[in-house]
Coordinates of C-alpha atoms in Angstrom, one line a residue:
Chain A
X1 CA -144.2 28.6 55.7
X2 CA -143.9 30.0 59.1
X3 CA -142.6 33.8 60.2
X4 CA -139.1 33.6 61.8
X5 CA -138.0 36.1 63.4
X6 CA -135.7 35.1 66.8
X7 CA -133.3 37.9 68.3
X8 CA -131.1 37.9 71.2
X9 CA -129.8 40.5 72.2
X10 CA -126.7 40.7 74.8
X11 CA -127.4 37.1 76.5
X12 CA -125.3 37.1 80.0
X13 CA -125.6 33.7 81.8
X14 CA -123.9 33.7 84.6
X15 CA -123.0 30.5 86.8
X16 CA -121.6 32.0 90.0
X17 CA -118.5 33.7 89.0
X18 CA -118.6 31.6 85.8
X19 CA -119.5 33.3 83.2
X20 CA -121.3 30.8 80.6
X21 CA -122.1 33.1 78.0
X22 CA -121.3 36.0 77.9
X23 CA -123.3 39.2 75.8
X24 CA -124.0 36.9 72.4
X25 CA -126.5 38.9 70.1
X26 CA -127.2 37.2 66.7
X27 CA -130.9 37.0 65.2
X28 CA -132.1 34.5 62.5
X29 CA -134.8 36.0 59.9
X30 CA -135.2 33.1 57.7
X31 CA -135.1 29.6 57.5
X32 CA -131.4 29.1 57.7
X33 CA -129.1 26.2 58.1
X34 CA -127.0 27.5 61.3
X35 CA -124.3 25.5 62.5
X36 CA -123.0 26.9 65.9
X37 CA -119.9 25.8 67.0
X38 CA -117.1 26.2 69.7
X39 CA -114.9 24.2 71.7
X40 CA -116.2 21.9 74.7
X41 CA -117.1 24.7 77.6
X42 CA -117.7 27.2 74.5
X43 CA -121.2 28.5 76.0
X44 CA -123.5 25.8 72.9
X45 CA -125.9 23.9 75.4
X46 CA -126.1 26.9 77.7
X47 CA -126.7 29.8 75.1
X48 CA -129.4 26.7 74.1
X49 CA -130.4 26.2 77.6
X50 CA -131.1 29.6 77.8
X51 CA -133.2 29.9 74.3
X52 CA -135.4 27.3 75.1
X53 CA -136.3 28.6 78.8
X54 CA -134.7 26.0 80.3
X55 CA -132.3 28.7 82.0
X56 CA -133.3 32.1 82.6
X57 CA -130.6 34.4 81.7
X58 CA -129.0 36.5 83.8
X59 CA -128.9 39.6 81.5
X60 CA -130.4 40.0 78.0
X61 CA -133.5 39.7 75.6
X62 CA -134.8 37.2 73.2
X63 CA -137.7 37.8 70.9
X64 CA -139.2 35.1 68.8
X65 CA -141.5 37.1 66.0
X66 CA -142.1 40.1 68.1
X67 CA -143.0 37.8 71.3
X68 CA -140.1 38.3 74.4
X69 CA -139.5 34.3 75.4
X70 CA -136.7 35.0 77.4
X71 CA -136.9 33.7 81.2
X72 CA -140.6 32.1 79.7
X73 CA -140.6 28.3 80.4
X74 CA -139.7 25.6 77.8
X75 CA -143.2 24.9 76.9
X76 CA -144.2 28.2 76.6
X77 CA -141.2 29.0 74.3
X78 CA -141.9 25.6 72.3
X79 CA -145.6 27.1 72.0
X80 CA -144.0 30.5 71.0
X81 CA -142.1 28.0 68.0
X82 CA -138.9 27.1 69.3
X83 CA -137.6 23.8 69.7
X84 CA -135.0 21.5 70.7
X85 CA -133.4 18.5 70.8
X86 CA -130.7 17.2 73.6
X87 CA -127.3 16.0 73.6
X88 CA -128.0 12.9 75.7
X89 CA -131.0 11.8 74.3
X90 CA -134.2 12.4 76.6
X91 CA -136.8 9.8 75.8
X92 CA -139.6 9.1 77.7
X93 CA -138.3 5.3 78.7
X94 CA -141.3 3.7 79.9
X95 CA -143.5 5.2 77.5
X96 CA -144.2 3.2 73.2
X97 CA -142.7 5.3 70.6
X98 CA -146.5 6.6 69.9
X99 CA -147.2 7.7 73.2
X100 CA -143.6 9.7 73.0
X101 CA -144.9 11.3 69.5
X102 CA -148.6 12.3 71.1
X103 CA -147.2 13.7 74.1
X104 CA -146.2 17.2 71.9
X105 CA -148.6 16.6 69.4
X106 CA -151.6 16.6 71.9
X107 CA -149.7 19.4 74.1
X108 CA -149.6 21.8 71.0
X109 CA -153.1 21.1 69.2
X110 CA -155.6 20.1 72.6
X111 CA -158.3 20.6 70.0
X112 CA -157.4 18.4 67.7
X113 CA -158.7 14.9 66.6
X114 CA -156.8 12.2 68.5
X115 CA -156.9 10.2 65.0
X116 CA -155.6 13.2 63.4
X117 CA -152.5 13.2 65.2
X118 CA -151.6 9.7 65.0
X119 CA -152.0 9.9 61.3
X120 CA -148.8 12.2 61.5
X121 CA -146.8 11.1 63.9
X122 CA -147.1 7.5 61.6
X123 CA -146.2 9.4 58.7
X124 CA -142.8 11.1 60.4
X125 CA -142.2 7.8 62.2
X126 CA -142.3 6.5 58.2
X127 CA -140.1 9.6 57.1
X128 CA -137.9 8.7 59.8
X129 CA -137.7 5.0 59.3
X130 CA -138.7 3.9 62.5
X131 CA -142.6 3.4 61.7
X132 CA -142.2 -0.4 62.4
X133 CA -141.0 0.5 66.5
X134 CA -144.6 2.5 67.1
X135 CA -145.3 0.2 69.9
X136 CA -142.1 -0.5 71.4
X137 CA -141.3 1.2 74.7
X138 CA -139.0 3.9 74.4
X139 CA -136.4 2.3 76.2
X140 CA -136.0 -0.8 74.6
X141 CA -134.7 1.4 71.1
X142 CA -130.5 1.7 70.3
X143 CA -129.1 5.0 71.0
X144 CA -129.6 6.0 67.3
X145 CA -133.4 5.4 66.8
X146 CA -133.5 7.6 70.2
X147 CA -132.1 10.2 68.3
X148 CA -134.4 9.4 65.4
X149 CA -137.6 9.5 67.6
X150 CA -136.3 13.2 69.5
X151 CA -136.3 14.1 65.8
X152 CA -139.6 13.0 65.2
X153 CA -140.9 14.9 68.6
X154 CA -139.7 17.6 67.0
X155 CA -142.0 17.5 63.8
X156 CA -145.0 17.2 66.0
X157 CA -144.2 20.2 67.7
X158 CA -143.9 22.2 64.1
X159 CA -141.8 24.7 65.2
X160 CA -140.5 27.7 63.0
X161 CA -136.8 27.3 64.5
X162 CA -135.5 24.2 65.6
X163 CA -131.9 23.9 67.8
X164 CA -130.6 19.8 67.2
X165 CA -127.8 19.8 70.4
X166 CA -125.2 17.1 69.1
X167 CA -127.6 15.3 67.0
X168 CA -124.8 12.9 65.1
X169 CA -123.0 11.9 68.5
X170 CA -122.7 8.8 68.9
X171 CA -124.7 7.5 65.6
X172 CA -124.1 4.8 63.2
X173 CA -123.3 6.5 60.0
X174 CA -126.3 4.7 58.1
X175 CA -128.6 6.5 60.8
X176 CA -126.4 9.8 59.9
X177 CA -127.8 9.5 56.7
X178 CA -131.6 9.3 57.8
X179 CA -130.5 12.7 60.1
X180 CA -129.2 14.7 57.4
X181 CA -132.5 14.0 55.0
X182 CA -134.2 14.6 57.9
X183 CA -132.4 18.3 58.6
X184 CA -132.7 18.7 54.1
X185 CA -136.6 18.2 54.3
X186 CA -137.0 20.4 57.5
X187 CA -135.1 22.8 56.0
X188 CA -136.9 22.6 52.7
X189 CA -140.1 23.0 54.7
X190 CA -139.2 26.5 55.5
X191 CA -137.9 26.0 59.0
X192 CA -134.5 27.8 60.9
X193 CA -132.2 25.3 62.2
X194 CA -129.4 25.8 64.4
X195 CA -127.0 22.6 64.6
X196 CA -125.0 22.4 67.3
X197 CA -122.1 19.6 66.2
X198 CA -118.1 19.0 67.1
X199 CA -118.7 16.7 63.7
X200 CA -116.8 19.4 61.6
X201 CA -117.5 17.7 58.6
X202 CA -121.3 17.6 58.7
X203 CA -121.5 21.4 60.0
X204 CA -119.4 23.0 56.9
X205 CA -121.4 20.7 55.0
X206 CA -124.7 21.6 56.1
X207 CA -124.3 25.1 57.0
X208 CA -125.3 28.0 55.7
X209 CA -124.1 30.2 57.8
X210 CA -121.6 29.3 61.0
X211 CA -121.7 30.6 64.6
X212 CA -118.8 30.4 66.6
X213 CA -118.6 30.2 70.5
X214 CA -115.3 30.5 72.4
X215 CA -115.9 31.0 76.4
X216 CA -119.2 31.9 75.6
X217 CA -118.5 34.7 73.7
X218 CA -119.6 35.0 70.4
X219 CA -116.3 35.6 68.0
X220 CA -117.7 34.9 64.4
X221 CA -120.7 35.0 62.4
X222 CA -120.9 34.6 59.0
X223 CA -121.0 32.9 55.4
X224 CA -119.1 29.3 57.0
X225 CA -115.8 29.6 54.3
X226 CA -115.1 32.8 55.9
X227 CA -115.6 32.1 59.2
X228 CA -112.9 29.1 58.5
X229 CA -110.3 32.0 58.0
X230 CA -110.8 34.2 60.6
X231 CA -107.8 34.1 62.3
X232 CA -109.5 34.3 65.4
X233 CA -111.6 31.5 65.1
X234 CA -108.5 29.6 64.0
X235 CA -106.3 30.0 67.2
X236 CA -110.0 29.2 69.7
X237 CA -111.2 26.3 67.8
X238 CA -110.1 25.1 64.6
X239 CA -105.9 25.3 66.1
X240 CA -103.8 25.2 63.1
X241 CA -104.9 22.3 60.9
X242 CA -107.4 24.4 59.0
X243 CA -108.6 21.1 57.2
Chain B
X1 CA -146.8 -24.2 80.8
X2 CA -147.9 -25.9 77.8
X3 CA -151.8 -26.6 79.2
X4 CA -151.5 -22.4 79.8
X5 CA -150.3 -21.7 76.6
X6 CA -152.9 -23.7 75.0
X7 CA -155.6 -21.8 77.2
X8 CA -154.0 -18.5 76.3
X9 CA -154.5 -19.3 72.5
X10 CA -157.8 -21.0 72.4
X11 CA -158.9 -17.3 74.6
X12 CA -157.4 -15.5 71.9
X13 CA -158.8 -17.4 69.2
X14 CA -162.2 -17.3 70.8
X15 CA -163.5 -14.4 73.6
X16 CA -160.2 -12.5 73.6
X17 CA -158.0 -11.1 76.0
X18 CA -159.3 -8.1 76.9
X19 CA -163.4 -9.3 76.9
X20 CA -162.7 -11.5 79.0
X21 CA -161.2 -9.4 81.3
X22 CA -164.4 -7.1 80.8
X23 CA -166.1 -10.3 81.5
X24 CA -164.2 -11.2 85.0
X25 CA -164.8 -7.9 86.2
X26 CA -168.1 -7.4 85.6
X27 CA -168.4 -11.0 87.4
X28 CA -166.4 -9.6 90.3
X29 CA -168.5 -6.5 90.4
X30 CA -171.7 -8.6 90.1
X31 CA -170.3 -10.7 93.2
X32 CA -169.5 -7.2 95.5
X33 CA -173.1 -6.1 95.1
X34 CA -175.0 -9.5 96.3
X35 CA -171.8 -10.1 98.9
X36 CA -174.5 -7.5 101.5
X37 CA -177.2 -10.3 100.7
X38 CA -175.8 -13.1 101.3
X39 CA -177.0 -13.7 104.9
X40 CA -174.9 -15.9 106.2
X41 CA -172.6 -13.2 106.3
X42 CA -172.3 -11.2 109.0
X43 CA -172.0 -7.4 109.7
X44 CA -168.4 -7.3 110.6
X45 CA -167.3 -9.0 107.5
X46 CA -169.5 -6.5 105.5
X47 CA -167.0 -3.3 108.1
X48 CA -164.4 -5.5 106.5
X49 CA -165.5 -5.0 102.9
X50 CA -166.2 -1.3 103.6
X51 CA -162.6 -0.2 105.1
X52 CA -161.5 -2.5 101.9
X53 CA -163.4 -0.2 99.3
X54 CA -161.7 2.8 101.6
X55 CA -158.2 1.3 101.1
X56 CA -159.2 0.5 97.8
X57 CA -159.7 4.2 96.7
X58 CA -156.6 5.8 98.6
X59 CA -154.1 3.4 97.1
X60 CA -155.2 3.7 93.5
X61 CA -155.7 7.4 93.5
X62 CA -151.9 7.5 94.8
X63 CA -151.1 5.2 92.4
X64 CA -152.0 8.0 90.0
X65 CA -150.5 10.9 91.9
X66 CA -146.7 8.4 92.7
X67 CA -147.0 5.4 90.3
X68 CA -148.7 7.6 86.8
X69 CA -147.4 11.2 87.6
X70 CA -144.6 10.1 89.7
X71 CA -145.1 12.2 92.6
X72 CA -144.0 10.0 95.4
X73 CA -146.0 12.1 98.0
X74 CA -146.7 10.8 101.9
X75 CA -149.2 13.5 102.1
X76 CA -151.9 11.4 100.9
X77 CA -153.8 10.4 104.3
X78 CA -153.2 14.3 105.8
X79 CA -155.0 15.2 103.0
X80 CA -157.9 12.5 103.9
X81 CA -157.9 14.0 107.3
X82 CA -158.0 17.4 106.1
X83 CA -161.2 16.6 104.3
X84 CA -162.5 14.2 107.2
X85 CA -161.6 17.2 110.2
X86 CA -162.4 19.7 107.9
X87 CA -166.2 18.2 107.7
X88 CA -165.6 17.6 111.1
X89 CA -165.0 21.0 112.8
X90 CA -167.5 22.9 110.1
X91 CA -170.5 20.8 111.2
X92 CA -170.1 21.1 114.4
X93 CA -168.7 25.5 114.8
X94 CA -170.6 26.6 111.2
X95 CA -168.4 28.6 109.2
X96 CA -167.9 32.1 108.8
X97 CA -172.0 33.1 108.0
X98 CA -172.9 29.5 108.2
X99 CA -174.5 28.4 111.6
X100 CA -173.4 25.0 112.3
X101 CA -177.3 23.8 112.4
X102 CA -177.6 24.8 108.7
X103 CA -174.5 22.7 107.6
X104 CA -175.9 19.1 106.8
X105 CA -173.6 16.2 106.8
X106 CA -173.9 16.5 102.8
X107 CA -173.0 20.0 102.8
X108 CA -169.6 19.4 105.4
X109 CA -168.7 16.6 103.1
X110 CA -168.6 19.2 100.1
X111 CA -166.7 21.8 102.6
X112 CA -164.1 18.8 103.3
X113 CA -163.7 17.9 100.1
X114 CA -163.3 21.7 98.7
X115 CA -160.5 22.7 101.2
X116 CA -158.4 19.2 100.8
X117 CA -158.5 20.4 97.4
X118 CA -157.5 23.9 98.4
X119 CA -154.4 22.1 100.5
X120 CA -153.3 20.4 97.8
X121 CA -153.3 23.2 95.6
X122 CA -151.2 25.6 97.6
X123 CA -148.5 22.1 98.5
X124 CA -148.9 21.3 94.8
X125 CA -147.9 24.8 94.5
X126 CA -144.8 25.1 96.6
X127 CA -143.9 21.6 95.1
X128 CA -143.4 22.2 92.3
X129 CA -139.1 23.0 92.3
X130 CA -138.9 20.1 94.7
X131 CA -138.4 16.0 93.2
X132 CA -137.9 13.0 94.3
X133 CA -136.3 12.6 97.9
X134 CA -137.1 15.9 98.6
X135 CA -140.7 15.7 97.4
X136 CA -141.3 12.6 99.5
X137 CA -139.2 14.7 102.4
X138 CA -141.6 17.7 102.0
X139 CA -144.7 15.7 102.5
X140 CA -143.7 13.6 105.5
X141 CA -142.9 16.8 106.9
X142 CA -146.4 18.3 105.7
X143 CA -147.7 14.9 107.0
X144 CA -146.6 15.1 110.8
X145 CA -147.2 18.5 110.6
X146 CA -150.9 18.4 109.9
X147 CA -151.5 15.2 112.3
X148 CA -149.0 16.6 115.3
X149 CA -151.5 19.9 115.0
X150 CA -154.7 18.2 115.2
X151 CA -153.3 16.1 118.3
X152 CA -152.4 18.9 119.7
X153 CA -155.6 21.3 119.4
X154 CA -157.4 19.1 121.4
X155 CA -159.8 21.8 122.3
X156 CA -160.8 21.9 118.9
X157 CA -160.0 18.1 117.3
X158 CA -160.7 16.3 120.4
X159 CA -156.8 14.8 120.4
X160 CA -156.2 11.4 120.6
X161 CA -159.5 10.7 121.6
X162 CA -160.7 12.0 117.6
X163 CA -162.9 14.0 115.8
X164 CA -166.8 13.0 115.5
X165 CA -168.5 14.2 112.6
X166 CA -172.1 14.4 111.3
X167 CA -173.4 11.0 110.6
X168 CA -174.4 11.2 106.9
X169 CA -176.5 8.0 107.3
X170 CA -179.3 7.9 109.9
X171 CA -180.7 4.4 110.0
X172 CA -182.2 2.8 113.2
X173 CA -181.8 -0.8 111.9
X174 CA -178.3 -2.0 112.1
X175 CA -177.7 -4.5 109.9
X176 CA -180.2 -2.4 107.1
X177 CA -177.2 0.8 108.1
X178 CA -174.5 -1.5 107.4
X179 CA -175.9 -2.8 104.1
X180 CA -176.4 1.5 102.9
X181 CA -173.1 2.0 104.1
X182 CA -171.9 -0.9 102.6
X183 CA -173.4 -0.1 98.6
X184 CA -172.5 3.7 99.6
X185 CA -168.7 2.8 100.0
X186 CA -168.9 0.4 96.9
X187 CA -170.5 2.8 95.1
X188 CA -167.8 5.9 95.8
X189 CA -164.9 3.6 95.0
X190 CA -166.8 2.7 91.5
X191 CA -167.6 6.0 91.1
X192 CA -163.7 7.2 92.1
X193 CA -161.9 4.3 90.3
X194 CA -164.0 5.9 86.7
X195 CA -162.8 9.4 87.7
X196 CA -159.6 8.1 87.9
X197 CA -159.7 6.5 85.2
X198 CA -160.8 8.9 82.9
X199 CA -158.1 11.2 83.9
X200 CA -155.3 8.4 83.4
X201 CA -157.1 8.1 79.8
X202 CA -157.3 11.6 78.6
X203 CA -154.7 13.6 77.6
X204 CA -153.5 14.9 81.0
X205 CA -152.8 11.2 81.7
X206 CA -150.2 10.7 78.5
X207 CA -148.6 14.2 80.3
X208 CA -148.6 13.1 83.9
X209 CA -146.5 10.1 82.5
X210 CA -144.8 11.9 80.4
X211 CA -143.6 14.1 83.9
X212 CA -143.0 11.1 85.5
X213 CA -140.4 9.8 83.2
X214 CA -138.5 13.0 82.4
X215 CA -140.3 16.1 83.8
X216 CA -137.5 18.6 81.6
X217 CA -138.1 16.5 78.5
X218 CA -141.7 17.0 79.0
X219 CA -141.8 20.7 79.6
X220 CA -139.5 21.0 75.9
X221 CA -142.4 18.8 74.4
X222 CA -144.9 21.5 75.0
X223 CA -145.8 20.3 78.2
X224 CA -147.3 22.8 80.7
X225 CA -145.9 20.8 84.1
X226 CA -146.4 23.5 86.4
X227 CA -150.3 22.9 85.3
X228 CA -150.3 19.8 85.5
X229 CA -148.2 19.1 88.4
X230 CA -150.8 21.4 90.8
X231 CA -153.8 19.5 89.1
X232 CA -152.9 16.1 90.0
X233 CA -152.3 17.0 93.6
X234 CA -155.4 19.0 93.6
X235 CA -157.0 16.2 92.0
X236 CA -156.3 13.1 94.4
X237 CA -156.4 15.8 97.3
X238 CA -160.1 16.5 96.2
X239 CA -160.9 12.3 96.1
X240 CA -159.0 11.6 99.2
X241 CA -160.8 14.2 100.7
X242 CA -164.0 13.4 99.7
X243 CA -163.2 9.3 100.4
X244 CA -162.1 10.4 104.2
X245 CA -165.3 12.4 104.8
X246 CA -167.5 10.2 103.7
X247 CA -166.0 7.2 105.5
X248 CA -165.7 9.3 109.2
X249 CA -169.3 10.3 108.5
X250 CA -170.1 7.0 110.5
X251 CA -170.4 5.5 107.2
X252 CA -166.7 3.3 107.8
X253 CA -165.8 4.7 111.6
X254 CA -167.3 6.4 113.8
X255 CA -164.6 9.3 114.3
X256 CA -161.5 9.9 113.0
X257 CA -158.4 10.3 115.3
X258 CA -155.0 11.5 114.6
X259 CA -152.9 7.7 114.6
X260 CA -154.9 7.3 111.2
X261 CA -152.8 10.2 109.9
X262 CA -149.4 8.0 111.4
X263 CA -146.7 7.7 108.9
X264 CA -146.9 3.7 109.5
X265 CA -151.0 4.0 108.1
X266 CA -149.3 6.4 105.2
X267 CA -146.8 3.5 104.3
X268 CA -149.2 1.3 104.3
X269 CA -151.3 2.8 101.4
X270 CA -147.8 2.6 99.4
X271 CA -147.8 -1.0 100.4
X272 CA -151.2 -2.2 99.0
X273 CA -150.7 0.1 96.0
X274 CA -146.4 -1.5 95.9
X275 CA -147.8 -5.2 96.2
X276 CA -150.7 -4.3 93.4
X277 CA -148.8 -2.3 91.2
X278 CA -148.2 1.2 91.4
X279 CA -148.5 1.9 87.8
X280 CA -152.3 0.1 87.3
X281 CA -155.3 2.3 89.3
X282 CA -157.1 -1.3 89.2
X283 CA -154.1 -2.8 90.5
X284 CA -153.3 -0.8 93.6
X285 CA -157.0 -0.8 94.1
X286 CA -157.4 -5.0 94.2
X287 CA -153.8 -4.5 96.4
X288 CA -155.3 -2.8 99.3
X289 CA -158.4 -4.7 99.1
X290 CA -157.1 -8.0 99.3
X291 CA -154.3 -6.6 101.4
X292 CA -156.8 -5.2 103.8
X293 CA -158.8 -8.6 103.8
X294 CA -156.3 -10.8 104.3
X295 CA -154.9 -8.7 107.0
X296 CA -158.3 -9.0 108.7
X297 CA -158.6 -12.5 108.0
X298 CA -155.2 -13.4 109.9
X299 CA -155.9 -11.9 113.4
X300 CA -156.7 -14.7 114.2
X301 CA -156.0 -18.8 112.5
X302 CA -157.8 -22.0 114.2
X303 CA -156.8 -25.5 112.9
X304 CA -158.7 -28.2 114.2
X305 CA -156.9 -30.7 114.8
X306 CA -157.6 -34.1 113.3
X307 CA -157.3 -37.8 115.0
X308 CA -159.2 -36.9 117.9
X309 CA -156.2 -35.1 119.0
X310 CA -156.5 -32.8 122.1
X311 CA -154.5 -29.6 123.4
X312 CA -153.3 -29.4 127.1
X313 CA -156.4 -27.8 128.1
X314 CA -158.7 -30.2 126.5
X315 CA -159.7 -28.7 123.5
X316 CA -159.2 -29.9 119.8
X317 CA -158.5 -26.6 118.2
X318 CA -155.0 -24.8 118.1
X319 CA -155.3 -21.3 117.8
X320 CA -152.6 -19.2 115.7
X321 CA -152.4 -16.0 116.6
X322 CA -150.5 -14.5 113.6
X323 CA -151.8 -10.9 115.0
X324 CA -148.5 -9.7 115.7
X325 CA -146.7 -11.7 112.8
X326 CA -149.2 -10.1 110.1
X327 CA -147.6 -7.0 109.2
X328 CA -144.0 -8.5 109.3
X329 CA -145.4 -11.3 107.0
X330 CA -146.8 -8.0 104.6
X331 CA -143.4 -6.2 104.6
X332 CA -142.1 -9.5 103.7
X333 CA -144.5 -9.2 100.8
X334 CA -143.7 -5.9 100.0
X335 CA -139.7 -7.0 100.1
X336 CA -139.5 -9.5 97.7
X337 CA -141.6 -7.7 95.5
X338 CA -140.0 -4.8 95.1
X339 CA -137.5 -7.2 94.1
X340 CA -138.6 -9.3 91.7
X341 CA -142.0 -8.4 90.5
X342 CA -141.2 -4.7 90.3
X343 CA -144.4 -3.6 89.0
X344 CA -146.5 -5.3 91.3
X345 CA -148.0 -8.9 91.7
X346 CA -151.3 -8.4 90.0
X347 CA -149.8 -6.4 87.0
X348 CA -148.9 -9.4 84.9
X349 CA -152.9 -10.3 85.0
X350 CA -153.5 -7.0 84.4
X351 CA -151.5 -7.0 81.2
X352 CA -152.2 -10.3 80.1
X353 CA -156.0 -8.9 79.9
X354 CA -155.2 -6.0 78.4
X355 CA -153.3 -7.7 75.3
X356 CA -150.8 -5.7 75.8
X357 CA -148.4 -8.8 75.4
X358 CA -149.5 -9.6 72.1
X359 CA -149.1 -6.3 70.8
X360 CA -145.6 -6.2 72.0
X361 CA -145.1 -10.0 70.9
X362 CA -146.3 -8.2 66.9
X363 CA -143.8 -5.2 66.9
X364 CA -140.6 -7.5 68.4
X365 CA -141.8 -10.3 65.3
X366 CA -141.9 -7.1 63.1
X367 CA -138.3 -5.9 64.5
X368 CA -136.8 -9.0 63.8
X369 CA -138.5 -9.6 60.0
X370 CA -136.9 -6.3 59.4
X371 CA -132.6 -7.1 58.5
X372 CA -132.2 -3.5 58.0
X373 CA -132.8 -2.9 61.5
X374 CA -130.8 -5.4 63.2
X375 CA -127.8 -4.6 61.1
X376 CA -128.5 -0.9 62.6
X377 CA -128.7 -2.6 66.4
X378 CA -124.9 -4.5 65.9
X379 CA -123.4 -1.4 64.7
X380 CA -125.3 0.6 67.6
X381 CA -124.2 -1.8 70.3
X382 CA -120.6 -2.7 69.1

């Protein structure tokens, strides 16, 4: 089990006059399954971009296992142990599924034997039920299969903390099951997962802890049942229909 | 079509596509090695070939930069020019504590190559945040800036008259000289292609292609995009800097002139690569060579009239000079290529020999046999 200690301290992200993330602080110290929810425009994806190094925060610090990572480029953040998927899948279209898997494999372990990395890629593709598509160009995959490929690439990186940005969006129920089992499997492997989703059923079913954002600020952080009954959350996000 | 399929099946069952491809490649290399020994060939024909080799290096290295790494640069000719001009200037004026006399032609070429690489480093760094159209515009501006400086600073560079470099080979006999120049340029092409292929087939090549597809995604997958973007600029700049310094050291041409650095010349490099296949190094190289050859061959076409027909001046030959039209025809080929065969005219041939089509067929067969997958696709597509 890899060491996990992610710490966000008062993260602020401003775009001109718009404060997209407003002094958000939280920490992840064990392989928890954390749901991150909030209405559209709450700042979830912006915070993900800040955490993964795609955006440099206006203010605040992020430490991962004692190493400061805020403002570091994404490849450095990944190497430090924080990986992510994208809300809209970003498969490397004119490269085969195997090449998509080899990129993170070779980037993270440049000295490893190519055959070993390939073997690992096959294992992961098999787990995700897309092993038969190894030589297919990734642009030929369906939307759901691309989601699976993205998850596969993350496993090649073997990060300690994984952020899944809307993994169920636009995915057929049968593929959702595969993604569910993926999340469980990865969690059992001792990784922390931050799950961002509008699929409330999935979030409540999977999460051990829930973080709620609204207007860029963190308004609740705790056990799902407790968060669900938090008046601030009900007002901001769940509305009157709690169920 | 049926005949082709039968041949295809026979090749697959027999020697195999890849091996057949290598055998053909070996034959082509043997032909090029034999060519200068063909006494029926003029020195002019050898010169055309030498120029073809030079442009093949230019196009294939641009294919790595633009086709594989996705950095659509217009600065390639400028980097070539930097290599040539610097080699010429240091051999004439010396460099810092080195006197001009102490710098040999090889030394000058080395320094030219190094400076091209250094400028590539700076330009690569400046281009880090620029993509697509902005990158193209930046490199056009850089290229023009360099050309205008070379044109304007005529006291140093010779202006539009150009600059002579220290001759690399000093062979008195013209025939022998042409033969040696031919082999030198051919060897340089082979070395450059091997170097380009080595990079393209290494993990670096994989990372470059990932960056071409999606720079942010590549970075999120652990690829140090800053390092590889700069690296590809330095590497290709050094290759064209070296090629330029050697070609203009009286190997392919006596002097480098600013006209060579014009956007039109750069557009030709791009056109050769596009027609041959931008994402294939050998395709781009072959495209450049064939195009250069055809452009030379079509300068003047003489058609001998049959049946004792004569022209008004009494000659029996109709002379057509498509010289003025050949670039227009060339442009037409490029337009049609981009519209109908975006991967280049040679790409289908190269793909066929690589056997990649076979792998794809197997994958499709596997996919079709996977009912579960077919079911998923149907639902996904709904």
